[in-house]
């Protein structure tokens, strides 16, 4: 719920902007911290979900590690107070420049996605006279039952090392002196809402554990990645950390001395953000009414890219309900937030909130049409 007093303050601010409710963020982080302390599992916040410096500072203050997909993310995480010794570096296409910077920063681990990548890391580590920790990102061939663009663990996916390559990986690793295999890593997709998907992942991990043990390979770290979904229909609902941790605890068979690592992104930050926008025009279409707002796909691309549905609220009208196509100003038909969507009678100047946009919102903003980037406003600043 967005507080009435705050809505009054929105009227004077230039739109569109991301509004972050820090009470929601802190409550999510406290819940996550509790689960992490009780279970002993380690958290690496997935920085790509939201790398706003103020958000990163708050998250790092809880003592979590970070999961990054570029050197710039690693640098931003370190600037926000994350300890490099708790930063994992993932991604299928790490550049030499990024790898070298990460070697120099002495990060926790490189999560590797192919044999050629491991060879390059080994070579660069040798040049820096260092030995670095790596984990294998393994593609477990599990369908995450989520949108195809955010499914990452199926056969045709570009992500991860296939299980049939593992023998070859171990053979090659035995000849490399500057990488040290410390773990296995998984990330099968995002916005996963079926708990059975995570249960399948646990089963697969247990089988792989047996396989590695049969080859006398001791892995200290099991990293299950991120992916826990949120309820986009109910923006005020908290993420289901308790259920998720219980499931991991029930189904993953950790060996003695092993650590379980998690990389939540969306679940940490998704429900904290709303995109606040003003209505520019109401326009008659042949079968519909268009509510044209000043936020567009450049500010929030999820509906255009993933056909994502976000709850939309008119914060300043209590009139009769009509159906609107809520659209942005960008010169693309995909610049549509919702079709035939029920809102109280909507007029020029009304304030619209698009909810649950804290994750993969602001970070994906672009300047197409030479539009300004959206601003950000925090609940403790207004
Ligand atoms: C994106 C990503 C995450 C975070 O995923 P969420 O669905 O936001 O929790 C975690 N790990 C890796 C490797 C990722 O690429």
CSV table of C-alpha atoms and ligand atoms in Angstrom, one decimal:
chain,number,residue,atom,x,y,z
A,1,UNK,CA,0.0,0.0,0.0
A,2,UNK,CA,1.3,3.4,-0.9
A,3,UNK,CA,0.6,5.8,2.0
A,4,UNK,CA,-1.8,8.7,1.4
A,5,UNK,CA,0.6,11.3,2.7
A,6,UNK,CA,3.2,10.1,0.3
A,7,UNK,CA,0.8,10.3,-2.6
A,8,UNK,CA,0.3,14.0,-1.9
A,9,UNK,CA,4.1,14.5,-2.0
A,10,UNK,CA,4.3,12.7,-5.4
A,11,UNK,CA,2.2,15.5,-7.0
A,12,UNK,CA,5.1,17.9,-6.8
A,13,UNK,CA,7.8,15.6,-8.1
A,14,UNK,CA,8.9,15.3,-11.8
A,15,UNK,CA,7.7,12.0,-13.2
A,16,UNK,CA,8.3,9.2,-14.1
A,17,UNK,CA,10.4,8.0,-11.2
A,18,UNK,CA,11.1,4.8,-9.2
A,19,UNK,CA,9.8,5.0,-5.7
A,20,UNK,CA,11.5,2.7,-3.2
A,21,UNK,CA,9.8,1.8,0.0
A,22,UNK,CA,12.7,1.1,2.4
A,23,UNK,CA,10.4,-0.3,5.1
A,24,UNK,CA,9.5,-3.1,2.7
A,25,UNK,CA,13.2,-3.6,1.7
A,26,UNK,CA,14.3,-3.7,5.3
A,27,UNK,CA,11.6,-6.1,6.3
A,28,UNK,CA,12.5,-8.5,3.4
A,29,UNK,CA,16.2,-8.2,4.4
A,30,UNK,CA,15.5,-9.0,8.0
A,31,UNK,CA,13.5,-12.0,7.0
A,32,UNK,CA,16.3,-13.2,4.7
A,33,UNK,CA,18.9,-12.5,7.4
A,34,UNK,CA,16.9,-14.6,9.9
A,35,UNK,CA,16.6,-17.5,7.5
A,36,UNK,CA,20.3,-17.3,6.7
A,37,UNK,CA,21.4,-17.2,10.3
A,38,UNK,CA,19.2,-20.1,11.3
A,39,UNK,CA,20.2,-22.3,8.4
A,40,UNK,CA,23.8,-21.2,8.1
A,41,UNK,CA,23.3,-20.7,4.3
A,42,UNK,CA,25.2,-17.9,2.7
A,43,UNK,CA,23.5,-15.1,0.7
A,44,UNK,CA,24.9,-13.4,-2.4
A,45,UNK,CA,22.5,-10.7,-3.5
A,46,UNK,CA,22.2,-10.7,-7.3
A,47,UNK,CA,23.2,-7.1,-8.1
A,48,UNK,CA,21.8,-7.1,-11.6
A,49,UNK,CA,18.2,-7.1,-10.1
A,50,UNK,CA,18.8,-3.6,-8.8
A,51,UNK,CA,22.2,-1.8,-8.6
A,52,UNK,CA,21.0,1.6,-7.3
A,53,UNK,CA,23.9,2.7,-5.0
A,54,UNK,CA,21.6,3.5,-2.1
A,55,UNK,CA,19.9,0.1,-2.4
A,56,UNK,CA,23.3,-1.7,-2.6
A,57,UNK,CA,24.5,0.1,0.5
A,58,UNK,CA,21.4,-1.0,2.5
A,59,UNK,CA,21.7,-4.6,1.3
A,60,UNK,CA,25.4,-4.8,2.1
A,61,UNK,CA,24.8,-3.4,5.6
A,62,UNK,CA,23.1,-6.8,6.4
A,63,UNK,CA,26.4,-8.5,5.8
A,64,UNK,CA,25.4,-10.4,2.7
A,65,UNK,CA,27.8,-11.2,-0.2
A,66,UNK,CA,27.0,-10.3,-3.8
A,67,UNK,CA,26.5,-12.1,-7.1
A,68,UNK,CA,27.8,-10.0,-10.1
A,69,UNK,CA,27.7,-10.4,-13.8
A,70,UNK,CA,30.3,-7.8,-14.9
A,71,UNK,CA,33.3,-6.0,-13.4
A,72,UNK,CA,31.2,-2.8,-13.2
A,73,UNK,CA,28.8,-4.6,-11.0
A,74,UNK,CA,31.6,-5.9,-8.8
A,75,UNK,CA,33.1,-2.4,-8.6
A,76,UNK,CA,29.6,-1.0,-7.7
A,77,UNK,CA,29.1,-3.7,-5.0
A,78,UNK,CA,32.6,-3.0,-3.5
A,79,UNK,CA,31.9,0.8,-3.5
A,80,UNK,CA,28.6,0.0,-1.6
A,81,UNK,CA,30.5,-1.9,1.1
A,82,UNK,CA,30.3,-5.5,-0.1
A,83,UNK,CA,33.4,-7.5,0.8
A,84,UNK,CA,35.2,-8.7,-2.4
A,85,UNK,CA,35.9,-12.0,-0.6
A,86,UNK,CA,32.2,-12.6,-0.7
A,87,UNK,CA,31.5,-11.6,-4.4
A,88,UNK,CA,30.8,-14.3,-7.0
A,89,UNK,CA,31.2,-13.5,-10.7
A,90,UNK,CA,28.9,-15.2,-13.1
A,91,UNK,CA,28.1,-14.9,-16.8
A,92,UNK,CA,28.7,-16.8,-20.1
A,93,UNK,CA,30.8,-14.0,-21.7
A,94,UNK,CA,33.3,-12.6,-19.2
A,95,UNK,CA,35.8,-10.3,-21.0
A,96,UNK,CA,39.5,-10.6,-20.3
A,97,UNK,CA,39.5,-7.1,-18.9
A,98,UNK,CA,36.7,-8.0,-16.5
A,99,UNK,CA,38.4,-11.2,-15.5
A,100,UNK,CA,41.7,-9.5,-14.8
A,101,UNK,CA,40.1,-6.8,-12.7
A,102,UNK,CA,38.2,-9.5,-10.7
A,103,UNK,CA,41.5,-11.4,-10.2
A,104,UNK,CA,43.1,-8.3,-8.9
A,105,UNK,CA,40.2,-7.6,-6.5
A,106,UNK,CA,40.6,-11.1,-5.1
A,107,UNK,CA,36.9,-12.0,-5.4
A,108,UNK,CA,35.4,-15.1,-3.8
A,109,UNK,CA,34.7,-17.1,-6.9
A,110,UNK,CA,34.3,-17.2,-10.6
A,111,UNK,CA,31.2,-19.2,-11.6
A,112,UNK,CA,32.3,-20.6,-14.9
A,113,UNK,CA,30.1,-21.6,-17.8
A,114,UNK,CA,32.4,-23.3,-20.3
A,115,UNK,CA,35.7,-25.0,-20.7
A,116,UNK,CA,37.2,-22.2,-22.9
A,117,UNK,CA,36.3,-19.7,-20.2
A,118,UNK,CA,38.1,-21.8,-17.5
A,119,UNK,CA,41.2,-22.0,-19.7
A,120,UNK,CA,41.2,-18.2,-20.1
A,121,UNK,CA,40.8,-17.6,-16.4
A,122,UNK,CA,43.6,-20.1,-15.7
A,123,UNK,CA,45.9,-18.3,-18.2
A,124,UNK,CA,45.1,-14.8,-16.8
A,125,UNK,CA,45.5,-16.0,-13.2
A,126,UNK,CA,48.9,-17.4,-14.1
A,127,UNK,CA,49.9,-14.1,-15.6
A,128,UNK,CA,48.9,-12.4,-12.3
A,129,UNK,CA,50.7,-15.1,-10.4
A,130,UNK,CA,47.6,-16.1,-8.6
A,131,UNK,CA,45.4,-19.1,-8.0
A,132,UNK,CA,41.7,-18.3,-8.1
A,133,UNK,CA,38.6,-20.2,-6.9
A,134,UNK,CA,36.2,-21.3,-9.5
A,135,UNK,CA,32.8,-23.1,-9.4
A,136,UNK,CA,31.2,-24.9,-12.4
A,137,UNK,CA,27.9,-23.6,-13.4
A,138,UNK,CA,26.1,-26.8,-14.4
A,139,UNK,CA,23.1,-26.9,-16.6
A,140,UNK,CA,20.8,-29.3,-14.8
A,141,UNK,CA,18.2,-29.6,-17.6
A,142,UNK,CA,15.3,-28.5,-15.5
A,143,UNK,CA,12.4,-26.5,-16.9
A,144,UNK,CA,11.7,-23.6,-14.6
A,145,UNK,CA,8.1,-23.1,-15.9
A,146,UNK,CA,8.6,-19.4,-16.2
A,147,UNK,CA,8.9,-17.1,-19.3
A,148,UNK,CA,11.1,-18.5,-22.0
A,149,UNK,CA,13.5,-15.5,-21.8
A,150,UNK,CA,14.2,-16.2,-18.1
A,151,UNK,CA,14.4,-20.0,-18.4
A,152,UNK,CA,18.1,-20.8,-18.2
A,153,UNK,CA,18.5,-24.5,-17.3
A,154,UNK,CA,17.2,-26.3,-20.4
A,155,UNK,CA,19.1,-28.0,-23.1
A,156,UNK,CA,19.2,-25.3,-25.8
A,157,UNK,CA,20.1,-22.7,-23.2
A,158,UNK,CA,23.4,-20.8,-23.6
A,159,UNK,CA,24.1,-21.0,-19.9
A,160,UNK,CA,26.1,-23.5,-18.0
A,161,UNK,CA,28.2,-26.6,-18.6
A,162,UNK,CA,26.3,-29.7,-19.7
A,163,UNK,CA,26.6,-32.8,-17.4
A,164,UNK,CA,28.0,-34.8,-20.3
A,165,UNK,CA,31.0,-32.4,-20.4
A,166,UNK,CA,31.9,-32.9,-16.8
A,167,UNK,CA,34.4,-35.7,-17.3
A,168,UNK,CA,36.2,-33.6,-19.9
A,169,UNK,CA,36.2,-30.6,-17.5
A,170,UNK,CA,37.8,-32.6,-14.7
A,171,UNK,CA,40.4,-34.0,-17.1
A,172,UNK,CA,41.3,-30.5,-18.3
A,173,UNK,CA,41.3,-29.1,-14.7
A,174,UNK,CA,43.8,-31.7,-13.7
A,175,UNK,CA,46.3,-29.9,-16.0
A,176,UNK,CA,45.6,-26.4,-14.8
A,177,UNK,CA,47.5,-25.0,-11.9
A,178,UNK,CA,46.0,-21.5,-11.4
A,179,UNK,CA,42.3,-22.4,-10.8
A,180,UNK,CA,41.0,-24.2,-7.9
A,181,UNK,CA,37.7,-26.0,-8.2
A,182,UNK,CA,35.7,-25.2,-5.1
A,183,UNK,CA,32.1,-25.7,-6.0
A,184,UNK,CA,29.1,-26.3,-8.2
A,185,UNK,CA,26.7,-23.5,-9.2
A,186,UNK,CA,23.2,-23.5,-10.6
A,187,UNK,CA,20.8,-20.9,-11.7
A,188,UNK,CA,17.8,-22.4,-13.6
A,189,UNK,CA,15.7,-19.3,-14.2
A,190,UNK,CA,13.9,-16.4,-12.6
A,191,UNK,CA,10.4,-15.7,-11.3
A,192,UNK,CA,10.0,-19.4,-10.3
A,193,UNK,CA,6.8,-19.9,-8.4
A,194,UNK,CA,6.5,-23.7,-8.4
A,195,UNK,CA,8.4,-25.0,-5.5
A,196,UNK,CA,8.6,-28.4,-7.2
A,197,UNK,CA,11.1,-26.9,-9.6
A,198,UNK,CA,13.5,-26.2,-6.7
A,199,UNK,CA,12.8,-29.7,-5.4
A,200,UNK,CA,13.9,-31.1,-8.8
A,201,UNK,CA,17.0,-29.0,-8.6
A,202,UNK,CA,17.8,-30.4,-5.1
A,203,UNK,CA,17.4,-34.0,-6.4
A,204,UNK,CA,19.7,-33.3,-9.3
A,205,UNK,CA,22.3,-31.7,-7.0
A,206,UNK,CA,22.3,-34.8,-4.8
A,207,UNK,CA,23.0,-37.0,-7.8
A,208,UNK,CA,25.8,-34.8,-9.0
A,209,UNK,CA,27.3,-34.9,-5.5
A,210,UNK,CA,27.5,-38.6,-5.8
A,211,UNK,CA,29.1,-38.3,-9.2
A,212,UNK,CA,31.8,-35.9,-7.9
A,213,UNK,CA,32.5,-38.0,-4.8
A,214,UNK,CA,32.9,-41.1,-7.0
A,215,UNK,CA,35.7,-39.2,-8.8
A,216,UNK,CA,37.3,-38.1,-5.5
A,217,UNK,CA,36.4,-34.4,-6.0
A,218,UNK,CA,35.6,-32.6,-2.8
A,219,UNK,CA,33.4,-29.5,-3.4
A,220,UNK,CA,33.1,-27.1,-0.5
A,221,UNK,CA,30.4,-24.8,-2.0
A,222,UNK,CA,27.0,-25.7,-3.4
A,223,UNK,CA,25.4,-22.6,-4.9
A,224,UNK,CA,21.8,-22.9,-6.0
A,225,UNK,CA,21.6,-19.5,-7.6
A,226,UNK,CA,18.5,-17.3,-7.5
A,227,UNK,CA,15.1,-17.5,-9.1
A,228,UNK,CA,12.6,-17.4,-6.2
A,229,UNK,CA,9.5,-15.6,-7.6
A,230,UNK,CA,7.3,-13.0,-6.1
A,231,UNK,CA,3.5,-12.4,-6.3
A,232,UNK,CA,3.0,-9.7,-8.9
A,233,UNK,CA,-0.8,-9.9,-8.3
A,234,UNK,CA,-0.3,-9.0,-4.7
A,235,UNK,CA,2.4,-6.3,-4.5
A,236,UNK,CA,2.1,-6.0,-0.7
A,237,UNK,CA,2.8,-9.7,-0.2
A,238,UNK,CA,6.2,-10.6,1.2
A,239,UNK,CA,8.5,-13.1,-0.6
A,240,UNK,CA,8.3,-16.7,0.6
A,241,UNK,CA,11.8,-17.1,2.1
A,242,UNK,CA,10.7,-19.4,4.9
A,243,UNK,CA,9.1,-21.9,2.5
A,244,UNK,CA,12.1,-21.8,0.2
A,245,UNK,CA,14.7,-22.3,2.9
A,246,UNK,CA,12.7,-25.1,4.4
A,247,UNK,CA,12.5,-26.8,1.1
A,248,UNK,CA,16.3,-26.5,0.6
A,249,UNK,CA,16.9,-27.8,4.0
A,250,UNK,CA,14.6,-30.8,3.5
A,251,UNK,CA,15.8,-31.8,0.1
A,252,UNK,CA,19.5,-30.9,-0.3
A,253,UNK,CA,21.8,-33.5,1.0
A,254,UNK,CA,24.8,-31.4,2.2
A,255,UNK,CA,28.0,-33.3,2.9
A,256,UNK,CA,30.1,-32.5,6.0
A,257,UNK,CA,32.0,-29.3,5.7
A,258,UNK,CA,29.9,-28.1,2.7
A,259,UNK,CA,28.3,-24.6,2.5
A,260,UNK,CA,25.1,-23.8,0.7
A,261,UNK,CA,25.0,-20.5,-1.1
A,262,UNK,CA,22.0,-18.7,-2.5
A,263,UNK,CA,21.8,-15.8,-4.9
A,264,UNK,CA,18.3,-14.1,-4.6
A,265,UNK,CA,17.7,-11.0,-6.6
A,266,UNK,CA,14.0,-10.4,-7.5
A,267,UNK,CA,12.7,-11.7,-4.2
A,268,UNK,CA,14.8,-9.3,-2.2
A,269,UNK,CA,13.9,-6.1,-4.0
A,270,UNK,CA,10.9,-6.7,-6.4
A,271,UNK,CA,8.1,-5.6,-4.1
A,272,UNK,CA,9.9,-2.5,-2.8
A,273,UNK,CA,9.7,-0.5,-6.0
A,274,UNK,CA,6.8,1.3,-7.8
A,275,UNK,CA,7.1,3.2,-11.0
A,276,UNK,CA,5.3,6.5,-10.5
A,277,UNK,CA,4.0,8.2,-13.5
A,278,UNK,CA,1.4,10.9,-14.5
A,279,UNK,CA,-1.4,10.6,-17.1
A,280,UNK,CA,-0.7,12.7,-20.1
A,281,UNK,CA,-3.8,12.1,-22.2
A,282,UNK,CA,-6.9,10.0,-22.3
A,283,UNK,CA,-7.5,9.1,-25.9
A,284,UNK,CA,-10.5,7.3,-27.6
A,285,UNK,CA,-9.6,4.2,-29.6
A,286,UNK,CA,-12.1,2.3,-31.7
A,287,UNK,CA,-12.7,-0.4,-29.0
A,288,UNK,CA,-10.8,1.0,-26.1
A,289,UNK,CA,-9.7,4.0,-24.1
A,290,UNK,CA,-6.0,4.7,-24.0
A,291,UNK,CA,-4.5,6.1,-20.9
A,292,UNK,CA,-1.3,7.5,-22.2
A,293,UNK,CA,1.2,8.0,-19.3
A,294,UNK,CA,4.6,9.6,-19.1
A,295,UNK,CA,6.4,6.4,-18.2
A,296,UNK,CA,7.3,4.1,-21.1
A,297,UNK,CA,9.1,0.9,-22.0
A,298,UNK,CA,12.4,2.8,-21.7
A,299,UNK,CA,11.6,3.2,-18.0
A,300,UNK,CA,10.2,-0.3,-17.5
A,301,UNK,CA,10.7,-2.9,-20.2
A,302,UNK,CA,9.4,-6.0,-18.5
A,303,UNK,CA,5.9,-5.9,-20.1
A,304,UNK,CA,7.4,-5.4,-23.6
A,305,UNK,CA,10.2,-7.9,-23.1
A,306,UNK,CA,8.6,-10.7,-21.0
A,307,UNK,CA,4.9,-10.0,-21.4
A,308,UNK,CA,5.1,-9.3,-17.7
A,309,UNK,CA,2.0,-8.2,-15.8
A,310,UNK,CA,2.3,-5.6,-13.1
A,311,UNK,CA,-0.5,-4.3,-11.0
A,312,UNK,CA,-1.4,-0.7,-11.9
A,313,UNK,CA,-3.1,1.7,-9.5
A,314,UNK,CA,-4.5,5.1,-10.1
A,315,UNK,CA,-3.5,6.8,-6.8
A,316,UNK,CA,-5.6,9.9,-7.3
A,317,UNK,CA,-9.0,8.8,-8.5
A,318,UNK,CA,-11.9,7.0,-6.8
A,319,UNK,CA,-14.3,7.3,-9.7
A,320,UNK,CA,-16.3,4.7,-11.5
A,321,UNK,CA,-14.3,1.9,-13.0
A,322,UNK,CA,-13.5,1.8,-16.7
A,323,UNK,CA,-11.2,-0.3,-18.8
A,324,UNK,CA,-8.1,1.3,-20.3
A,325,UNK,CA,-5.1,0.3,-22.4
A,326,UNK,CA,-2.3,1.8,-20.3
A,327,UNK,CA,0.4,2.8,-22.7
A,328,UNK,CA,3.6,4.9,-22.7
A,329,UNK,CA,4.8,7.6,-25.2
A,330,UNK,CA,7.5,5.6,-27.0
A,331,UNK,CA,7.2,5.0,-30.7
A,332,UNK,CA,6.7,1.2,-30.4
A,333,UNK,CA,3.4,-0.7,-30.1
A,334,UNK,CA,5.1,-2.9,-27.5
A,335,UNK,CA,5.2,0.2,-25.3
A,336,UNK,CA,2.0,-1.1,-23.5
A,337,UNK,CA,1.8,-1.8,-19.8
A,338,UNK,CA,-1.6,-3.4,-19.8
A,339,UNK,CA,-4.6,-3.9,-22.1
A,340,UNK,CA,-8.2,-3.5,-21.1
A,341,UNK,CA,-7.2,-2.9,-17.5
A,342,UNK,CA,-9.7,-1.8,-14.9
A,343,UNK,CA,-9.0,1.6,-13.3
A,344,UNK,CA,-11.2,4.2,-11.6
A,345,UNK,CA,-12.0,7.0,-14.0
A,346,UNK,CA,-8.7,8.3,-15.1
A,347,UNK,CA,-7.9,11.9,-16.2
A,348,UNK,CA,-5.0,13.9,-17.3
A,349,UNK,CA,-2.7,14.6,-14.4
A,350,UNK,CA,-3.7,11.6,-12.3
A,351,UNK,CA,-0.8,9.7,-10.6
A,352,UNK,CA,-0.3,6.1,-11.7
A,353,UNK,CA,1.7,3.6,-9.8
A,354,UNK,CA,3.0,0.5,-11.6
A,355,UNK,CA,3.8,-1.9,-8.7
A,356,UNK,CA,6.4,-4.6,-8.0
A,357,UNK,CA,9.0,-3.1,-10.2
A,358,UNK,CA,12.0,-3.0,-7.8
A,359,UNK,CA,13.7,-5.8,-9.6
A,360,UNK,CA,14.8,-5.6,-13.3
A,361,UNK,CA,13.1,-2.2,-13.6
A,362,UNK,CA,15.4,0.8,-13.1
A,363,UNK,CA,18.5,-1.3,-14.1
A,364,UNK,CA,17.0,-2.0,-17.5
A,365,UNK,CA,16.1,1.6,-18.3
A,366,UNK,CA,17.3,2.9,-21.6
A,367,UNK,CA,17.4,6.2,-23.5
A,368,UNK,CA,15.6,5.1,-26.6
A,369,UNK,CA,13.8,8.1,-28.3
A,370,UNK,CA,16.4,10.2,-26.3
A,371,UNK,CA,14.2,10.0,-23.3
A,372,UNK,CA,15.5,11.0,-19.9
A,373,UNK,CA,16.3,8.1,-17.5
A,374,UNK,CA,13.7,7.8,-14.7
A,375,UNK,CA,14.6,9.3,-11.4
A,376,UNK,CA,14.6,7.4,-8.1
A,377,UNK,CA,13.0,8.6,-4.8
A,378,UNK,CA,13.3,6.8,-1.5
A,379,UNK,CA,10.7,6.6,1.3
A,380,UNK,CA,13.1,8.1,3.8
A,381,UNK,CA,13.8,11.2,1.6
A,382,UNK,CA,10.3,12.6,1.1
B,1,LIG,C1,20.0,-13.3,-12.4
B,1,LIG,C2,20.7,-14.2,-11.6
B,1,LIG,C3,20.4,-14.4,-10.2
B,1,LIG,C4,19.2,-13.7,-9.6
B,1,LIG,O1,18.0,-14.2,-10.1
B,1,LIG,P1,16.6,-13.8,-9.4
B,1,LIG,O2,15.6,-14.5,-10.2
B,1,LIG,O3,16.5,-12.3,-9.5
B,1,LIG,O4,16.6,-14.3,-8.0
B,1,LIG,C5,21.1,-15.3,-9.5
B,1,LIG,N1,22.2,-15.9,-10.0
B,1,LIG,C6,22.6,-15.7,-11.3
B,1,LIG,C7,23.8,-16.5,-11.8
B,1,LIG,C8,21.9,-14.9,-12.1
B,1,LIG,O5,22.2,-14.7,-13.4
